[in-house]
mmCIF file of C-alpha atoms in Angstrom:
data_model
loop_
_atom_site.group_PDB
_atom_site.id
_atom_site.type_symbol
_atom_site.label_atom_id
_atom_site.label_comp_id
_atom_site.label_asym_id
_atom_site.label_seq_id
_atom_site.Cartn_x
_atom_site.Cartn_y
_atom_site.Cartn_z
ATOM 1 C CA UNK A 1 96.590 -35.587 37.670
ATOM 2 C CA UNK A 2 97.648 -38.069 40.082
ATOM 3 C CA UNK A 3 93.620 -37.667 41.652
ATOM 4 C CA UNK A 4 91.619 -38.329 38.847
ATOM 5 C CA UNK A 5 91.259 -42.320 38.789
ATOM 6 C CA UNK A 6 89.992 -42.011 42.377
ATOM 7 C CA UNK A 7 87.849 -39.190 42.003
ATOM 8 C CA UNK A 8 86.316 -40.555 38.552
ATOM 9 C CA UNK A 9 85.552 -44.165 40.576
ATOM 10 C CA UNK A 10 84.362 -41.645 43.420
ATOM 11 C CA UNK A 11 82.024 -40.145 40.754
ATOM 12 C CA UNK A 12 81.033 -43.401 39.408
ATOM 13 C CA UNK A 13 77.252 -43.953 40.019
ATOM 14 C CA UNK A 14 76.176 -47.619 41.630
ATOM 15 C CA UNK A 15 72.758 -47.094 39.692
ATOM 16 C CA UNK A 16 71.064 -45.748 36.914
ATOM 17 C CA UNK A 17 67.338 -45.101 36.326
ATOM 18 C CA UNK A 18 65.780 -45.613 32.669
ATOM 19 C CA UNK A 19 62.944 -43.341 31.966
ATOM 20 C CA UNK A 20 61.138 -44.946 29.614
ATOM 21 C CA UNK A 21 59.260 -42.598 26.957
ATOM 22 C CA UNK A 22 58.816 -39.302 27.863
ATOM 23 C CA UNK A 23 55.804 -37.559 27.465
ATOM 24 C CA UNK A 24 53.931 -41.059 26.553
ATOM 25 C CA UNK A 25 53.400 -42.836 30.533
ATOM 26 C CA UNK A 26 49.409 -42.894 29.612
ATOM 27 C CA UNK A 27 50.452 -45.617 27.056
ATOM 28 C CA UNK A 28 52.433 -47.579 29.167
ATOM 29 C CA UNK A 29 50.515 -50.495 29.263
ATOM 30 C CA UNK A 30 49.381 -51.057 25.743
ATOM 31 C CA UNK A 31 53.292 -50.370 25.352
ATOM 32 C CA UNK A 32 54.178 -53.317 27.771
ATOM 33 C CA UNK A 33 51.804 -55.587 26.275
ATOM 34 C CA UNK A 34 52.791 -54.805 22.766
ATOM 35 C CA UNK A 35 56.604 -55.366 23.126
ATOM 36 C CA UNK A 36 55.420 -58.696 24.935
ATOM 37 C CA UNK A 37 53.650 -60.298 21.991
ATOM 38 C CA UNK A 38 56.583 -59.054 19.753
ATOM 39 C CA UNK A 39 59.342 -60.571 22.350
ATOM 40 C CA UNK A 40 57.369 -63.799 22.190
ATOM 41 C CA UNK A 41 56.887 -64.058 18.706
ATOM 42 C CA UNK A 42 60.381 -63.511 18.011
ATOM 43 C CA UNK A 43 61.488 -65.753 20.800
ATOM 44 C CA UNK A 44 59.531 -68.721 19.413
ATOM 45 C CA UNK A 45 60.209 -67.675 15.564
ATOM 46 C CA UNK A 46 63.694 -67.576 15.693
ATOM 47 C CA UNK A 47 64.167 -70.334 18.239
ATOM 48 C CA UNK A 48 62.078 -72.454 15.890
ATOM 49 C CA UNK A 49 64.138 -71.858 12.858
ATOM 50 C CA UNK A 50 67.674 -72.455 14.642
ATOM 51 C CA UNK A 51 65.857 -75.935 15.855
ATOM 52 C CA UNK A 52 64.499 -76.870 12.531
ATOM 53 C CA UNK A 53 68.044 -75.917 10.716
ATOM 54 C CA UNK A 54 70.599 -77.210 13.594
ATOM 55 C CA UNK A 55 68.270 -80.537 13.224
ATOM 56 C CA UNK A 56 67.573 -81.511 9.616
ATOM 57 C CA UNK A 57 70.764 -82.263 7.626
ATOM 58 C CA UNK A 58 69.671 -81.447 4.086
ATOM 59 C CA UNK A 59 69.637 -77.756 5.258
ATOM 60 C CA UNK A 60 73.353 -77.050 4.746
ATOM 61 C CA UNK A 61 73.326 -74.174 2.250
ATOM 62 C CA UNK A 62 75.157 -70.739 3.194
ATOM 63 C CA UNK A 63 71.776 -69.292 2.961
ATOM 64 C CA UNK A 64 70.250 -71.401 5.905
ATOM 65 C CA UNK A 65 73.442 -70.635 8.015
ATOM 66 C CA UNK A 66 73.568 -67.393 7.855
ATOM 67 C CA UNK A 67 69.872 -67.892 8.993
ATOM 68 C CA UNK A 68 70.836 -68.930 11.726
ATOM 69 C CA UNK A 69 73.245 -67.094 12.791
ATOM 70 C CA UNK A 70 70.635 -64.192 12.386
ATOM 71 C CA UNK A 71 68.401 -65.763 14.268
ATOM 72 C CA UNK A 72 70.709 -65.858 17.229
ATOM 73 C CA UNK A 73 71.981 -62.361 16.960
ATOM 74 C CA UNK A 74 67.775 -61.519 16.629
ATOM 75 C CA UNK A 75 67.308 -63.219 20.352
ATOM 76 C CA UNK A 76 70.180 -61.654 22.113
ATOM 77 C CA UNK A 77 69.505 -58.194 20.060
ATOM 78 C CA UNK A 78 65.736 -58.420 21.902
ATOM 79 C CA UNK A 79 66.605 -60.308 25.264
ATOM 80 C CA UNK A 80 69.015 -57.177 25.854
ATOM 81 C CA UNK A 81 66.267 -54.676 25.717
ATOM 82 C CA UNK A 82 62.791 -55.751 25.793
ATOM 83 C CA UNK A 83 62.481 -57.318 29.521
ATOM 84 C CA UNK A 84 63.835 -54.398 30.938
ATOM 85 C CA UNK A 85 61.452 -52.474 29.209
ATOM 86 C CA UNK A 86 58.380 -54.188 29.973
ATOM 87 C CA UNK A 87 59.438 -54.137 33.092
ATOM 88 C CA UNK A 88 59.525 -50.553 33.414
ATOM 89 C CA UNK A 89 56.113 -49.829 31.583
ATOM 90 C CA UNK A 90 54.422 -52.380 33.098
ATOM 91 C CA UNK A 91 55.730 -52.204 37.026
ATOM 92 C CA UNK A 92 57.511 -48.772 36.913
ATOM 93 C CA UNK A 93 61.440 -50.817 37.975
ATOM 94 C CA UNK A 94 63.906 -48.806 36.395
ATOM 95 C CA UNK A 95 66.699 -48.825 37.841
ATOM 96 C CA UNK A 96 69.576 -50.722 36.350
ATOM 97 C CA UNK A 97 72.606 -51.201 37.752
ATOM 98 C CA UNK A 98 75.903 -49.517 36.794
ATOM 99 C CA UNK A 99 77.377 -52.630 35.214
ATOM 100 C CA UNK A 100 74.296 -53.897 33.827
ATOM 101 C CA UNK A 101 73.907 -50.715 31.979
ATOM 102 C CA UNK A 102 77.300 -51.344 29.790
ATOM 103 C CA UNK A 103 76.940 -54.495 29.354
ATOM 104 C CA UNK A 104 73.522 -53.886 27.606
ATOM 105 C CA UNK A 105 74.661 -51.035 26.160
ATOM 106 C CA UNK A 106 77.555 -53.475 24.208
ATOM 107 C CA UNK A 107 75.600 -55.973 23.402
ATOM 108 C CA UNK A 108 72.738 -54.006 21.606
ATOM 109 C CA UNK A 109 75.003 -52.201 20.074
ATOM 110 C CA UNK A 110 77.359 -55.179 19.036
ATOM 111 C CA UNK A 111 73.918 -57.317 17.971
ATOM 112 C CA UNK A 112 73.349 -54.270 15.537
ATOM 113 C CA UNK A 113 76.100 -54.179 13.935
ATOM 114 C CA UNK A 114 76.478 -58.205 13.208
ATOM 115 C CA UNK A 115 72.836 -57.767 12.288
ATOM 116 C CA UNK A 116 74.118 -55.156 9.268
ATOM 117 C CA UNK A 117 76.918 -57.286 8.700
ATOM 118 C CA UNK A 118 74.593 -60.529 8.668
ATOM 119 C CA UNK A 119 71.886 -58.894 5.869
ATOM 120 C CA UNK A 120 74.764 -57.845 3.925
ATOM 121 C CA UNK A 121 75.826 -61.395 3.676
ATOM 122 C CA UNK A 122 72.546 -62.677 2.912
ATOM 123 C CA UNK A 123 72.394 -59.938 0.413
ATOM 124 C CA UNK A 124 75.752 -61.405 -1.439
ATOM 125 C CA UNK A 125 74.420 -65.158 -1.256
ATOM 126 C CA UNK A 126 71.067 -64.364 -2.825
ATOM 127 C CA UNK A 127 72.964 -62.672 -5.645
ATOM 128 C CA UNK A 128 75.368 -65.185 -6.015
ATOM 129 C CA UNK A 129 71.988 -67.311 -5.848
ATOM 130 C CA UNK A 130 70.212 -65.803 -8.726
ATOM 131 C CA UNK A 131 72.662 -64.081 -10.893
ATOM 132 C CA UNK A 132 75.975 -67.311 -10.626
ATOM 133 C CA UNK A 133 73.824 -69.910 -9.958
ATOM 134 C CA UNK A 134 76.233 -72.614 -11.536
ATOM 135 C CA UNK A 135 79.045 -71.300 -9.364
ATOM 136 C CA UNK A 136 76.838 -71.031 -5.977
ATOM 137 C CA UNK A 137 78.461 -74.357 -4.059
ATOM 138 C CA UNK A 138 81.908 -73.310 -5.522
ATOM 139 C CA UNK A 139 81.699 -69.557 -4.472
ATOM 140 C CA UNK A 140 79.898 -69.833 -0.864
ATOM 141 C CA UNK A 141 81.968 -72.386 -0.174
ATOM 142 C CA UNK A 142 81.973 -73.375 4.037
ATOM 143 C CA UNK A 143 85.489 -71.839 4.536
ATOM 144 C CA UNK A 144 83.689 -68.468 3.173
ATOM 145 C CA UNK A 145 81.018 -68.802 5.237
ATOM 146 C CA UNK A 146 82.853 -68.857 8.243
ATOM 147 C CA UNK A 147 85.340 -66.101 7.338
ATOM 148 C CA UNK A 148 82.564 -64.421 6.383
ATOM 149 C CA UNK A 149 80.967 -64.820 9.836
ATOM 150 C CA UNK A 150 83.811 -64.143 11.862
ATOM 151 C CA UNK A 151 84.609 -61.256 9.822
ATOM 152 C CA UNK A 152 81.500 -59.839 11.052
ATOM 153 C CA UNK A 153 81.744 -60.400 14.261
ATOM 154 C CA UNK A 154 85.301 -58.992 14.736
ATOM 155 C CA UNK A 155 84.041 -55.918 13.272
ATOM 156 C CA UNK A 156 80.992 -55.431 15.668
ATOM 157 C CA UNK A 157 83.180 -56.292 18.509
ATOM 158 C CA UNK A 158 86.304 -53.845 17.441
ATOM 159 C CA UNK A 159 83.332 -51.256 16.746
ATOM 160 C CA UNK A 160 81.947 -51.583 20.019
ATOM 161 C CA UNK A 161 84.941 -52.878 22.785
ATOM 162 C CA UNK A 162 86.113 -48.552 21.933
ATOM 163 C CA UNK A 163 82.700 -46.668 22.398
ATOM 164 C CA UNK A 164 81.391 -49.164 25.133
ATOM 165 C CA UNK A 165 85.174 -48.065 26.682
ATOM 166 C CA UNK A 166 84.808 -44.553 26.179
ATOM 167 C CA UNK A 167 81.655 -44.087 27.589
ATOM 168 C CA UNK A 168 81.975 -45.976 30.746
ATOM 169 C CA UNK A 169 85.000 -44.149 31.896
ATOM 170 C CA UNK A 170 83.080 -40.659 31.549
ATOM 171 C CA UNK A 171 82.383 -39.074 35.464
ATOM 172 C CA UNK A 172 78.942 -39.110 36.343
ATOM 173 C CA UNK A 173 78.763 -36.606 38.989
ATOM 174 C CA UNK A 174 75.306 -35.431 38.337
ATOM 175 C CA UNK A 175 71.770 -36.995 37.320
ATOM 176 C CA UNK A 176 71.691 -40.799 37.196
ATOM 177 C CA UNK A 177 68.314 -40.519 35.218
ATOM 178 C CA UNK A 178 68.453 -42.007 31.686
ATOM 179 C CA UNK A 179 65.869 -40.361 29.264
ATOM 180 C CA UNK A 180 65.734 -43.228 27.879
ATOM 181 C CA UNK A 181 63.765 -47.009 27.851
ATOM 182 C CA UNK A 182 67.367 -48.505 27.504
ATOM 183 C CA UNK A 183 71.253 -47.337 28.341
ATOM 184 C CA UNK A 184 71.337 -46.373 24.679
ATOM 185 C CA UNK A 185 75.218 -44.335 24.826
ATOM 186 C CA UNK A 186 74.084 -41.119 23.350
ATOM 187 C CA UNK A 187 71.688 -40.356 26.575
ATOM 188 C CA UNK A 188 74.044 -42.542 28.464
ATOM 189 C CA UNK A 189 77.270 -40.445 27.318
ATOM 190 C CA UNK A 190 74.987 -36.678 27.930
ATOM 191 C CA UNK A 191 75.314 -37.097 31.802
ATOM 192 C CA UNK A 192 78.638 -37.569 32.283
ATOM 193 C CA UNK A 193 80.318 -33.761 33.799
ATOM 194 C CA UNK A 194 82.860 -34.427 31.124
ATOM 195 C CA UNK A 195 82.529 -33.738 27.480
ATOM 196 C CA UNK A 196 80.882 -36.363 25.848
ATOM 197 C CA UNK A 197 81.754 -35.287 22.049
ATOM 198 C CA UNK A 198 84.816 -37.740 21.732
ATOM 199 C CA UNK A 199 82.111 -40.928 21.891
ATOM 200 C CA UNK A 200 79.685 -39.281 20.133
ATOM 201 C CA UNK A 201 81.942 -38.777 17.470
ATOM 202 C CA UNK A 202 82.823 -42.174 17.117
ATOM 203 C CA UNK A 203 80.149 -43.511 17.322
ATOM 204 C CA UNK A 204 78.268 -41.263 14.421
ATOM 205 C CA UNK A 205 81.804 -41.960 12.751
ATOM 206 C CA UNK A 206 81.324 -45.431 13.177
ATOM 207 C CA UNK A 207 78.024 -46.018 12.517
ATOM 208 C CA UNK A 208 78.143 -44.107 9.504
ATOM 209 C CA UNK A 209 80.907 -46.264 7.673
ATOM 210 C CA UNK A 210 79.409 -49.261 8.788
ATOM 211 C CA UNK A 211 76.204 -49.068 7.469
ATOM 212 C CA UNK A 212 76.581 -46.709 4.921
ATOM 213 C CA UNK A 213 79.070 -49.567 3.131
ATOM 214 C CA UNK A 214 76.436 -52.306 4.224
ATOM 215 C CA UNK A 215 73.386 -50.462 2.935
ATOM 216 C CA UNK A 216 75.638 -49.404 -0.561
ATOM 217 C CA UNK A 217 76.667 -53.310 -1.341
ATOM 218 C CA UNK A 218 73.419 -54.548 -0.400
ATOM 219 C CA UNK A 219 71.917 -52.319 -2.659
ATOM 220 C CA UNK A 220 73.720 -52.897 -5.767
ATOM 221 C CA UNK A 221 73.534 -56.770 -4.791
ATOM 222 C CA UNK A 222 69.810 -56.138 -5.427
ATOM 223 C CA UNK A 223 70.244 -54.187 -8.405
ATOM 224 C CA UNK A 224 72.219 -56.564 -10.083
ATOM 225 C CA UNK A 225 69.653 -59.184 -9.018
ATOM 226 C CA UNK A 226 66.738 -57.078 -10.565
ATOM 227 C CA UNK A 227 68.682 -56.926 -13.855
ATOM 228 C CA UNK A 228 68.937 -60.491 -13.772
ATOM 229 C CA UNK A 229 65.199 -61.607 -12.545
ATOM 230 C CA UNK A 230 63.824 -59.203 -15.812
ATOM 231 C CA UNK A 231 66.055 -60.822 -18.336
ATOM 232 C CA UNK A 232 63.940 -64.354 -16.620
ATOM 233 C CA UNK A 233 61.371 -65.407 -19.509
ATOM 234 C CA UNK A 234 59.239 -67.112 -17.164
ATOM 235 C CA UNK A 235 56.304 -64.165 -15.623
ATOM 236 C CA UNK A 236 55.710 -66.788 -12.756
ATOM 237 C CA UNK A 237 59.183 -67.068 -11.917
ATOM 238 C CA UNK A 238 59.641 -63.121 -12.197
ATOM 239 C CA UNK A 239 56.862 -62.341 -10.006
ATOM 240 C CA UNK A 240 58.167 -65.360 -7.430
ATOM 241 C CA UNK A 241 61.636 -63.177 -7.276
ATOM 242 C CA UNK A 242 60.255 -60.367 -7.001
ATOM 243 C CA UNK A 243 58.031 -60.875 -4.629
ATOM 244 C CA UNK A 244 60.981 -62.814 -2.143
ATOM 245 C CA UNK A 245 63.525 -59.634 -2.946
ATOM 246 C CA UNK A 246 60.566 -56.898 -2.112
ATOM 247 C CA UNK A 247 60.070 -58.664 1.142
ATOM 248 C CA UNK A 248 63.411 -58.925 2.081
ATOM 249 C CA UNK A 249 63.820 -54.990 1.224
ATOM 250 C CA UNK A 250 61.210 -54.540 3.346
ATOM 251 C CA UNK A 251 62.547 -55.636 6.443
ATOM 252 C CA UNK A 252 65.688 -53.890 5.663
ATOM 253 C CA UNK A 253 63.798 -50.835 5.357
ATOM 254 C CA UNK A 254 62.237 -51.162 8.973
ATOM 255 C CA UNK A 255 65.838 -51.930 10.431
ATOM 256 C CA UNK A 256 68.023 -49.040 8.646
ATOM 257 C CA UNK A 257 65.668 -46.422 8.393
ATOM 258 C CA UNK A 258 64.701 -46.206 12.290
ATOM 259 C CA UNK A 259 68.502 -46.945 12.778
ATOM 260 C CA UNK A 260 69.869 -44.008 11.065
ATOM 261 C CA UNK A 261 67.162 -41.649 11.646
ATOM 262 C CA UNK A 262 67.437 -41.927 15.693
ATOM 263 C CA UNK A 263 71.733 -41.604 15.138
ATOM 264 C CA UNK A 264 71.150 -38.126 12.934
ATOM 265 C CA UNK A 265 68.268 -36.908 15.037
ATOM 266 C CA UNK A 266 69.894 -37.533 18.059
ATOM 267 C CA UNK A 267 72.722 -35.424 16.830
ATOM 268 C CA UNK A 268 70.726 -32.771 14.040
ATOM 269 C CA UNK A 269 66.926 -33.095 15.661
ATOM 270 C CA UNK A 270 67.671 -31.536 19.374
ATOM 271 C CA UNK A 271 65.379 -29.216 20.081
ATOM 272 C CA UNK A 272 63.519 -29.942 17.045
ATOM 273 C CA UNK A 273 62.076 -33.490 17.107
ATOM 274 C CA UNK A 274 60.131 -34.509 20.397
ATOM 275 C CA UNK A 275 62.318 -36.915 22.884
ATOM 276 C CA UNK A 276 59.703 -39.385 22.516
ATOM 277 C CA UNK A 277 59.920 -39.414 18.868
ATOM 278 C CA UNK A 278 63.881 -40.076 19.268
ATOM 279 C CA UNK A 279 63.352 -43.027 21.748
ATOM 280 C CA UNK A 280 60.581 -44.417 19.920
ATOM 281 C CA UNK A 281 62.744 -43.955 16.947
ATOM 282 C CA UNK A 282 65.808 -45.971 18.853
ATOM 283 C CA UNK A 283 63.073 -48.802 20.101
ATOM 284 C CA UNK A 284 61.435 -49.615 16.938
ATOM 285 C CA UNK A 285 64.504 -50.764 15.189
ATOM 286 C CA UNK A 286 65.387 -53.142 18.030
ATOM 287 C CA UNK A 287 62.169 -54.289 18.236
ATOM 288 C CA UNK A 288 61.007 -54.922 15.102
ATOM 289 C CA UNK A 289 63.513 -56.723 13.033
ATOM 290 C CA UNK A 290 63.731 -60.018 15.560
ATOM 291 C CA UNK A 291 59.808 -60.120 15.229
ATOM 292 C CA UNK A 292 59.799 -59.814 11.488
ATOM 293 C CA UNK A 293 63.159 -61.940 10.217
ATOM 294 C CA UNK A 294 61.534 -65.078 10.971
ATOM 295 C CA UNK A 295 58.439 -64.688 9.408
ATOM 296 C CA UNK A 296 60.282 -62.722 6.139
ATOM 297 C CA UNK A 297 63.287 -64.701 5.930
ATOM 298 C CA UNK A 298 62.223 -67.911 7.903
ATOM 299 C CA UNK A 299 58.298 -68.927 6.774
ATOM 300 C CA UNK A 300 58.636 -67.514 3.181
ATOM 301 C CA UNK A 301 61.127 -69.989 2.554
ATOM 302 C CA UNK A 302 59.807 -72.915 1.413
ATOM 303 C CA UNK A 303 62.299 -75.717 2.796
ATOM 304 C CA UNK A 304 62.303 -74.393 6.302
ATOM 305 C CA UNK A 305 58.368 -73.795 5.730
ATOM 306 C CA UNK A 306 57.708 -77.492 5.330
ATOM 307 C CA UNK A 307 60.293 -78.152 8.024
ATOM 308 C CA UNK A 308 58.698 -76.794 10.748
ATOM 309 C CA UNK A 309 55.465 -77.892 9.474
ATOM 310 C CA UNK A 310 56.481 -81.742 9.914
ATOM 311 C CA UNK A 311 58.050 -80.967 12.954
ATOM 312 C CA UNK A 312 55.113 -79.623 14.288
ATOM 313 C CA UNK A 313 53.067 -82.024 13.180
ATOM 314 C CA UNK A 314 55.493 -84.892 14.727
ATOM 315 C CA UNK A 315 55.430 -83.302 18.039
ATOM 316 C CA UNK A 316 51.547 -83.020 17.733
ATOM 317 C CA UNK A 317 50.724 -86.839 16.846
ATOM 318 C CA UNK A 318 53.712 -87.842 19.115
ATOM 319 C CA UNK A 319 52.128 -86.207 22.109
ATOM 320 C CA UNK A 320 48.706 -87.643 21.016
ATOM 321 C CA UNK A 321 50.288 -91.069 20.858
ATOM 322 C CA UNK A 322 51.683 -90.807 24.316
ATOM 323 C CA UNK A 323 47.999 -89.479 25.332
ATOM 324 C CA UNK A 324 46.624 -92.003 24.307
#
């Protein structure tokens, strides 16, 4: 008893090597250039809107801060994942460093859950929007927003500080090779010489709760919003709610669906579903949301829409002005 601290540091590895996607190294570099025009767009997208909503004053409602707040959690959600794997489609450098490996691990998995947390509370203020909209400024009042906000952080960081824990005081004794295009813990956790099953548990535990309380409130916030938008007389303003809620599902749909399936499959689909599927599976719903949040939640909204057009066009006859 006394010899296992020394022989699990003994057994820790200095370095880890990320596979990638199995079975799909022909598409390597359509992959790399892919995730680089997503990583850009969502580096400039959500960049622009915490610019354009940090800057102008008369964008102070709860909906605008949350926003923000998403579109922070967006760029550290992508900056944890997608240079590494560019790197390692595009140049073949996988290895990753013990540390660096949990600390990515943590933070893509503490970026996910505050990004649940964050669409459920965008969820709440559009119904509180739409269905109490003479009790909005009372209701979503700035105290709420930040308890609200630092709610959902303490609950990604509770969620996460255990599992990220767990998992890097497992022995690794045996392959360092990560079948994997980031230290995602499932794949992390399977080459430890110990039993994994306690982190897996938690974390399917975990997960499940989490979003399966997010994804039940958000829905019924919609469904009371859809109750409301039909009793609307107006067609045009119907079709205008509409229209903003189905987008906004939308999104959703590409962040929980890929979320949950890679989870289940990586626990039900051994065997079954091809290891590229699962990692493709796990990448798309990293990748994905931070492109398409600021162009759903961002550019469809008409006050930050003509914000960042007059910013733009500043900047434009500003630098034409000092050209000249």
């Amino acid at each position: 008893m006394l010899g296992s601290p020394h022989n699990q540091s003994m057994e820790t590895p200095a370095t880890f090597f990320l596979v990638g996607i199995p079975g799909l190294q022909s598409s390597y570099l359509w992959l790399a250039i892919s995730l680089s025009a997503m990583y850009t767009i969502a580096l400039l997208g959500n960049s622009l809107i915490m610019t354009v909503i940090c800057m102008d004053s008369t964008l102070r409602e709860p909906m605008f801060g949350f926003l923000c707040v998403l579109a922070a959690v967006d760029i550290v959600m992508a900056s944890s994942v997608v240079p590494k794997m560019v790197s390692i489609f595009s140049s073949g450098h996988s290895s990753i460093s013990f540390s660096a490996c949990f600390a990515q691990m943590y933070f893509v998995h503490a970026a996910t859950a505050m990004e649940t947390g964050l669409l459920l509370a965008m969820a709440l203020d559009r119904y509180v929007a739409i269905c109490k909209p003479l009790h909005y400024k009372s209701i979503l009042t700035p105290r709420v927003m930040l308890g609200m906000s630092v709610t959902i952080t303490i609950r990604a960081v509770t969620f996460m500080t255990p599992l990220s824990w767990m998992v890097s005081h497992l022995p690794f004794c045996g392959s360092h090779v990560v079948p994997h295009s980031y230290c995602e813990h499932m794949a992390v956790a399977q080459l430890a010489c110990a039993d994994p099953m306690p982190s897996r548990l938690y974390s399917l535990i975990g997960s499940s709760i989490i979003v399966g309380s997010d994804v039940t409130f958000i829905a019924a916030s919609y469904i009371l919003i859809l109750r409301a938008v039909f009793g609307l007389s107006s067609k045009n303003a119907q079709w205008k709610a509409l229209s903003t809620c189905g987008s906004h599902v939308g999104v959703m749909a590409l962040y929980y669906l890929p979320g949950m399936a890679s989870i289940y499959v990586a626990w039900l689909g051994q065997g079954t579903v091809p290891l590229h599927s699962q990692v493709l599976l796990a990448d798309l719903y990293l990748v994905f949301p931070p492109t398409l949040n600021p162009i759903i939640y961002g550019l469809r909204t008409k006050q930050i829409r003509q914000r960042i057009c007059n910013l733009l066009i500043c900047c434009l006859f500003e630098h034409t002005c000092e050209g000249s």
